[in-house]
mmCIF file of C-alpha atoms and ligand atoms in Angstrom:
data_model
loop_
_atom_site.group_PDB
_atom_site.id
_atom_site.type_symbol
_atom_site.label_atom_id
_atom_site.label_comp_id
_atom_site.label_asym_id
_atom_site.label_seq_id
_atom_site.Cartn_x
_atom_site.Cartn_y
_atom_site.Cartn_z
ATOM 1 C CA MET G 30 0.132 -0.181 -0.301
ATOM 2 C CA ALA G 31 1.034 3.288 -0.476
ATOM 3 C CA VAL G 32 2.485 5.833 1.729
ATOM 4 C CA HIS G 33 0.397 8.940 1.769
ATOM 5 C CA ILE G 34 2.221 12.623 2.564
ATOM 6 C CA LEU G 35 0.601 15.596 3.388
ATOM 7 C CA VAL G 36 3.268 18.444 2.320
ATOM 8 C CA VAL G 37 1.506 21.499 4.038
ATOM 9 C CA GLU G 38 3.836 24.116 2.560
ATOM 10 C CA ASP G 39 2.621 27.072 0.747
ATOM 11 C CA GLU G 40 5.813 28.712 -1.327
ATOM 12 C CA THR G 41 4.773 26.868 -4.236
ATOM 13 C CA LYS G 42 8.528 26.624 -5.197
ATOM 14 C CA VAL G 43 9.267 23.850 -2.167
ATOM 15 C CA ALA G 44 6.365 22.926 -2.092
ATOM 16 C CA ARG G 45 6.954 22.134 -6.053
ATOM 17 C CA ALA G 46 9.890 20.522 -5.466
ATOM 18 C CA LEU G 47 8.547 18.105 -2.305
ATOM 19 C CA SER G 48 6.005 17.246 -4.109
ATOM 20 C CA GLU G 49 8.109 15.699 -7.020
ATOM 21 C CA GLY G 50 10.675 14.346 -5.199
ATOM 22 C CA LEU G 51 8.907 12.851 -2.258
ATOM 23 C CA ALA G 52 6.649 11.312 -5.469
ATOM 24 C CA ARG G 53 9.847 10.361 -7.198
ATOM 25 C CA GLU G 54 10.693 8.385 -4.074
ATOM 26 C CA GLY G 55 7.569 6.775 -4.931
ATOM 27 C CA TYR G 56 5.433 7.879 -2.403
ATOM 28 C CA GLU G 57 2.034 9.497 -2.635
ATOM 29 C CA VAL G 58 1.636 13.189 -2.840
ATOM 30 C CA THR G 59 -0.944 15.490 -1.190
ATOM 31 C CA VAL G 60 0.284 19.220 -1.501
ATOM 32 C CA ALA G 61 -1.864 21.712 0.875
ATOM 33 C CA ARG G 62 -0.898 25.296 0.134
ATOM 34 C CA THR G 63 -2.237 26.609 3.160
ATOM 35 C CA GLY G 64 -2.486 26.101 6.723
ATOM 36 C CA GLU G 65 -6.624 25.366 5.853
ATOM 37 C CA GLU G 66 -6.634 23.812 3.691
ATOM 38 C CA GLY G 67 -4.131 21.864 5.130
ATOM 39 C CA TYR G 68 -6.386 21.899 8.186
ATOM 40 C CA TYR G 69 -9.075 20.761 6.114
ATOM 41 C CA LEU G 70 -7.574 17.677 4.464
ATOM 42 C CA LEU G 71 -6.228 15.688 7.319
ATOM 43 C CA ASP G 72 -10.073 15.770 9.077
ATOM 44 C CA ALA G 73 -11.165 14.212 5.581
ATOM 45 C CA ARG G 74 -8.305 12.012 4.798
ATOM 46 C CA SER G 75 -5.494 10.122 6.597
ATOM 47 C CA PHE G 76 -2.337 10.114 5.847
ATOM 48 C CA ASP G 77 0.858 8.528 6.536
ATOM 49 C CA LEU G 78 3.081 11.535 7.477
ATOM 50 C CA VAL G 79 2.987 14.924 7.765
ATOM 51 C CA VAL G 80 5.982 17.648 6.673
ATOM 52 C CA LEU G 81 4.109 20.808 7.999
ATOM 53 C CA ASP G 82 6.099 24.977 7.180
ATOM 54 C CA LEU G 83 5.563 26.582 10.424
ATOM 55 C CA MET G 84 5.022 30.004 8.801
ATOM 56 C CA LEU G 85 1.978 29.935 6.906
ATOM 57 C CA PRO G 86 -0.565 32.011 5.606
ATOM 58 C CA GLY G 87 -2.983 32.060 7.930
ATOM 59 C CA ARG G 88 -3.722 29.157 10.075
ATOM 60 C CA ASP G 89 -0.100 29.037 10.810
ATOM 61 C CA GLY G 90 1.914 25.432 11.340
ATOM 62 C CA LEU G 91 1.496 25.609 15.154
ATOM 63 C CA GLU G 92 -1.786 25.654 15.292
ATOM 64 C CA ILE G 93 -2.696 22.957 13.068
ATOM 65 C CA LEU G 94 0.097 21.204 14.894
ATOM 66 C CA ALA G 95 -2.061 21.766 18.218
ATOM 67 C CA THR G 96 -5.117 20.085 16.173
ATOM 68 C CA LEU G 97 -3.472 17.202 14.624
ATOM 69 C CA ARG G 98 -2.250 16.549 18.781
ATOM 70 C CA SER G 99 -5.201 16.608 19.943
ATOM 71 C CA ARG G 100 -6.623 14.091 18.383
ATOM 72 C CA ASP G 101 -4.098 11.722 17.110
ATOM 73 C CA ARG G 102 -0.929 10.762 18.537
ATOM 74 C CA GLY G 103 0.366 8.751 16.496
ATOM 75 C CA ILE G 104 0.724 10.220 12.716
ATOM 76 C CA PRO G 105 5.229 11.330 12.405
ATOM 77 C CA VAL G 106 5.109 15.541 12.044
ATOM 78 C CA LEU G 107 8.452 17.093 10.143
ATOM 79 C CA ILE G 108 8.555 20.932 10.817
ATOM 80 C CA LEU G 109 10.425 23.135 8.469
ATOM 81 C CA THR G 110 11.296 26.123 9.788
ATOM 82 C CA ALA G 111 13.249 29.264 9.114
ATOM 83 C CA ARG G 112 17.130 29.390 9.459
ATOM 84 C CA ASP G 113 16.622 32.271 12.477
ATOM 85 C CA ALA G 114 13.854 30.776 14.328
ATOM 86 C CA VAL G 115 15.326 29.007 16.950
ATOM 87 C CA GLU G 116 12.493 29.498 19.056
ATOM 88 C CA ASP G 117 10.048 27.936 16.185
ATOM 89 C CA ARG G 118 12.083 24.759 16.605
ATOM 90 C CA VAL G 119 11.932 24.350 20.462
ATOM 91 C CA VAL G 120 8.411 25.242 20.559
ATOM 92 C CA GLY G 121 7.279 23.083 17.628
ATOM 93 C CA LEU G 122 9.114 20.126 19.199
ATOM 94 C CA ASP G 123 7.035 21.077 22.247
ATOM 95 C CA ALA G 124 3.770 21.013 20.326
ATOM 96 C CA GLY G 125 4.278 17.474 19.233
ATOM 97 C CA ALA G 126 6.233 17.309 15.992
ATOM 98 C CA ASP G 127 8.405 14.908 16.013
ATOM 99 C CA ASP G 128 11.495 15.764 14.030
ATOM 100 C CA TYR G 129 12.742 19.035 12.404
ATOM 101 C CA LEU G 130 14.372 20.253 8.896
ATOM 102 C CA VAL G 131 15.211 23.918 8.620
ATOM 103 C CA LYS G 132 14.738 25.802 5.255
ATOM 104 C CA PRO G 133 16.343 25.453 2.853
ATOM 105 C CA PHE G 134 17.277 21.960 3.541
ATOM 106 C CA ALA G 135 18.917 19.509 0.821
ATOM 107 C CA PHE G 136 16.188 16.827 -0.862
ATOM 108 C CA PRO G 137 18.400 13.523 0.626
ATOM 109 C CA GLU G 138 17.959 14.549 4.249
ATOM 110 C CA LEU G 139 14.273 15.553 3.998
ATOM 111 C CA SER G 140 13.894 11.480 2.718
ATOM 112 C CA ALA G 141 16.595 10.379 5.388
ATOM 113 C CA ARG G 142 14.189 11.700 7.999
ATOM 114 C CA ILE G 143 11.050 10.801 6.366
ATOM 115 C CA ARG G 144 12.462 7.138 6.146
ATOM 116 C CA ALA G 145 13.737 6.883 10.029
ATOM 117 C CA LEU G 146 10.031 8.249 10.542
ATOM 118 C CA LEU G 147 8.130 6.296 8.780
ATOM 119 C CA ARG G 148 10.500 3.409 10.201
ATOM 120 C CA ARG G 149 9.648 4.385 13.563
ATOM 121 C CA GLY G 150 6.062 4.526 13.164
ATOM 122 C CA ARG G 151 6.089 1.138 11.741
ATOM 123 C CA ALA G 152 7.187 -0.292 15.198
ATOM 124 C CA GLU G 153 4.701 1.833 16.979
ATOM 125 C CA GLN G 154 2.544 0.839 14.749
ATOM 126 C CA SER G 155 2.201 -2.728 15.929
ATOM 127 C CA SER G 156 1.704 -3.380 19.450
ATOM 128 C CA ARG G 157 -0.713 -0.734 21.763
ATOM 129 C CA LEU G 158 -3.507 0.331 20.791
ATOM 130 C CA GLN G 159 -5.325 1.965 24.292
ATOM 131 C CA VAL G 160 -7.789 4.258 25.440
ATOM 132 C CA ALA G 161 -8.494 5.240 29.070
ATOM 133 C CA ASP G 162 -8.513 1.523 30.696
ATOM 134 C CA LEU G 163 -9.424 -0.630 27.708
ATOM 135 C CA GLU G 164 -5.977 -1.591 25.921
ATOM 136 C CA VAL G 165 -5.202 -3.653 23.249
ATOM 137 C CA ASP G 166 -2.270 -5.192 22.280
ATOM 138 C CA VAL G 167 -2.551 -6.426 18.439
ATOM 139 C CA ALA G 168 0.743 -9.196 18.389
ATOM 140 C CA ALA G 169 -0.733 -10.591 21.096
ATOM 141 C CA ARG G 170 -4.774 -10.330 19.964
ATOM 142 C CA ARG G 171 -5.256 -9.948 23.772
ATOM 143 C CA VAL G 172 -7.858 -6.885 24.348
ATOM 144 C CA THR G 173 -8.273 -6.142 28.473
ATOM 145 C CA ARG G 174 -10.989 -3.149 30.305
ATOM 146 C CA GLY G 175 -9.528 -2.514 33.636
ATOM 147 C CA GLY G 176 -6.892 -5.751 33.345
ATOM 148 C CA ARG G 177 -9.986 -7.981 32.735
ATOM 149 C CA ILE G 178 -10.020 -9.890 29.767
ATOM 150 C CA LEU G 179 -12.120 -9.135 27.218
ATOM 151 C CA GLU G 180 -13.467 -12.014 24.622
ATOM 152 C CA LEU G 181 -14.215 -11.357 20.985
ATOM 153 C CA THR G 182 -14.741 -12.392 17.619
ATOM 154 C CA ALA G 183 -12.359 -12.229 15.430
ATOM 155 C CA ARG G 184 -14.576 -9.603 13.341
ATOM 156 C CA GLU G 185 -14.997 -7.651 17.225
ATOM 157 C CA PHE G 186 -11.149 -7.523 17.325
ATOM 158 C CA GLU G 187 -10.930 -5.760 14.132
ATOM 159 C CA LEU G 188 -13.449 -3.625 14.208
ATOM 160 C CA LEU G 189 -12.375 -2.205 17.950
ATOM 161 C CA GLU G 190 -8.242 -2.341 16.513
ATOM 162 C CA TYR G 191 -9.917 0.363 13.394
ATOM 163 C CA LEU G 192 -12.422 2.764 16.306
ATOM 164 C CA LEU G 193 -8.925 2.965 18.296
ATOM 165 C CA ARG G 194 -6.538 3.891 15.232
ATOM 166 C CA ASN G 195 -8.791 5.977 14.355
ATOM 167 C CA ARG G 196 -9.163 7.224 17.733
ATOM 168 C CA GLY G 197 -10.358 11.154 18.443
ATOM 169 C CA ARG G 198 -12.105 10.466 14.330
ATOM 170 C CA VAL G 199 -15.406 9.491 13.660
ATOM 171 C CA VAL G 200 -15.545 6.637 11.841
ATOM 172 C CA SER G 201 -18.459 5.692 9.415
ATOM 173 C CA ARG G 202 -20.143 2.969 8.180
ATOM 174 C CA GLU G 203 -18.756 3.234 4.279
ATOM 175 C CA MET G 204 -14.732 3.278 6.297
ATOM 176 C CA LEU G 205 -15.512 0.400 7.852
ATOM 177 C CA SER G 206 -17.473 -1.554 5.417
ATOM 178 C CA ARG G 207 -13.940 -0.367 2.949
ATOM 179 C CA ASP G 208 -11.390 -0.989 5.595
ATOM 180 C CA VAL G 209 -13.068 -3.153 8.222
ATOM 181 C CA TRP G 210 -15.060 -5.755 5.877
ATOM 182 C CA LYS G 211 -13.338 -5.186 2.635
ATOM 183 C CA GLU G 212 -16.490 -4.770 0.931
ATOM 184 C CA ALA G 213 -16.334 -1.613 -0.852
ATOM 185 C CA GLY G 214 -19.194 -0.843 -3.399
ATOM 186 C CA ARG G 215 -21.331 -3.073 -2.758
ATOM 187 C CA ALA G 216 -24.752 -3.135 -3.647
ATOM 188 C CA THR G 217 -26.584 -3.766 -0.549
ATOM 189 C CA PRO G 218 -25.024 -1.480 2.748
ATOM 190 C CA LEU G 219 -23.223 -3.400 5.070
ATOM 191 C CA ASP G 220 -25.362 -0.733 7.470
ATOM 192 C CA ASN G 221 -27.029 -3.947 9.455
ATOM 193 C CA VAL G 222 -24.226 -6.211 9.954
ATOM 194 C CA ILE G 223 -22.104 -2.794 11.355
ATOM 195 C CA ASP G 224 -24.311 -1.775 13.445
ATOM 196 C CA VAL G 225 -24.793 -5.405 14.815
ATOM 197 C CA HIS G 226 -21.052 -5.531 15.186
ATOM 198 C CA ILE G 227 -20.979 -2.285 17.359
ATOM 199 C CA ALA G 228 -23.931 -3.240 19.738
ATOM 200 C CA ARG G 229 -22.167 -6.801 20.303
ATOM 201 C CA LEU G 230 -18.812 -4.832 20.876
ATOM 202 C CA ARG G 231 -20.743 -2.153 23.100
ATOM 203 C CA ARG G 232 -21.285 -4.991 25.372
ATOM 204 C CA LYS G 233 -18.466 -6.357 25.715
ATOM 205 C CA VAL G 234 -16.414 -3.417 25.681
ATOM 206 C CA ASP G 235 -18.946 -0.799 27.469
ATOM 207 C CA GLU G 236 -21.979 -2.526 29.019
ATOM 208 C CA ALA G 237 -19.754 -3.120 32.966
ATOM 209 C CA PHE G 238 -17.994 0.090 33.068
ATOM 210 C CA ASP G 239 -19.280 3.471 34.043
ATOM 211 C CA VAL G 240 -16.976 5.244 31.088
ATOM 212 C CA LYS G 241 -18.745 3.817 27.746
ATOM 213 C CA LEU G 242 -16.121 4.302 25.432
ATOM 214 C CA ILE G 243 -17.340 3.734 22.271
ATOM 215 C CA HIS G 244 -19.671 6.596 20.586
ATOM 216 C CA THR G 245 -22.588 6.927 17.975
ATOM 217 C CA VAL G 246 -21.923 9.598 16.086
ATOM 218 C CA ARG G 247 -26.069 10.194 14.926
ATOM 219 C CA GLY G 248 -25.728 10.150 10.818
ATOM 220 C CA VAL G 249 -22.327 9.813 10.735
ATOM 221 C CA GLY G 250 -21.127 6.573 12.386
ATOM 222 C CA PHE G 251 -18.994 5.766 15.523
ATOM 223 C CA THR G 252 -15.911 7.290 17.630
ATOM 224 C CA VAL G 253 -14.005 6.091 20.931
ATOM 225 C CA LYS G 254 -13.012 8.466 23.247
ATOM 226 C CA GLU G 255 -13.298 8.835 27.139
ATOM 227 C CA ALA G 256 -15.329 11.786 27.867
ATOM 228 C CA ALA G 257 -19.081 11.738 26.769
ATOM 229 C CA SER G 258 -20.271 12.851 23.911
HETATM 230 CA CA1 CA M 8 5.997 29.082 4.382
#
């Protein structure tokens, strides 16, 4: 599966060089030219990595980073800063960036940093997912809540894993058909099947606990979060 990178950069020349260079290395690249566009794309689609210029018109890079980190801790973010803006770098890393590059930079350097971040991301991805006291050990296919083992069917496990990987996002029934049931473009929607599985999963994950984790977003889909909706 192609690795999808979002480049948020307003300078035409830099944006083009990045997008062409990364595409040549086999990445799928989407460029956002403003903070707003970057923000919108991050909300609408899923990416494997973000290259984020901090100096953007409108909503600046730090704002995007803060929003991104408030709902998705996992996605690697590489920030681009100006040579003299040491403070930006510090603030950026504090705000949750994984690495930074100072402009102007050499493309091979960027490329190496991206590879390193993706490697690290993959290692993390395979291990554990958690929300509140719910823990999913993906490798061992083991789910516990409050230390108690939950017995899930294979499908329920996949469903829960998917919801957790998209934590903080609303997952639509369409996404579940496509990514969990792998039946995109079916003539009859899987909505009922999905709802039945969600109901069963909820019984196992939430019924015995005061804090509910699986929430329905009416008319849209489902989301996993600790807070009450
Ligand atoms: Ca810029």
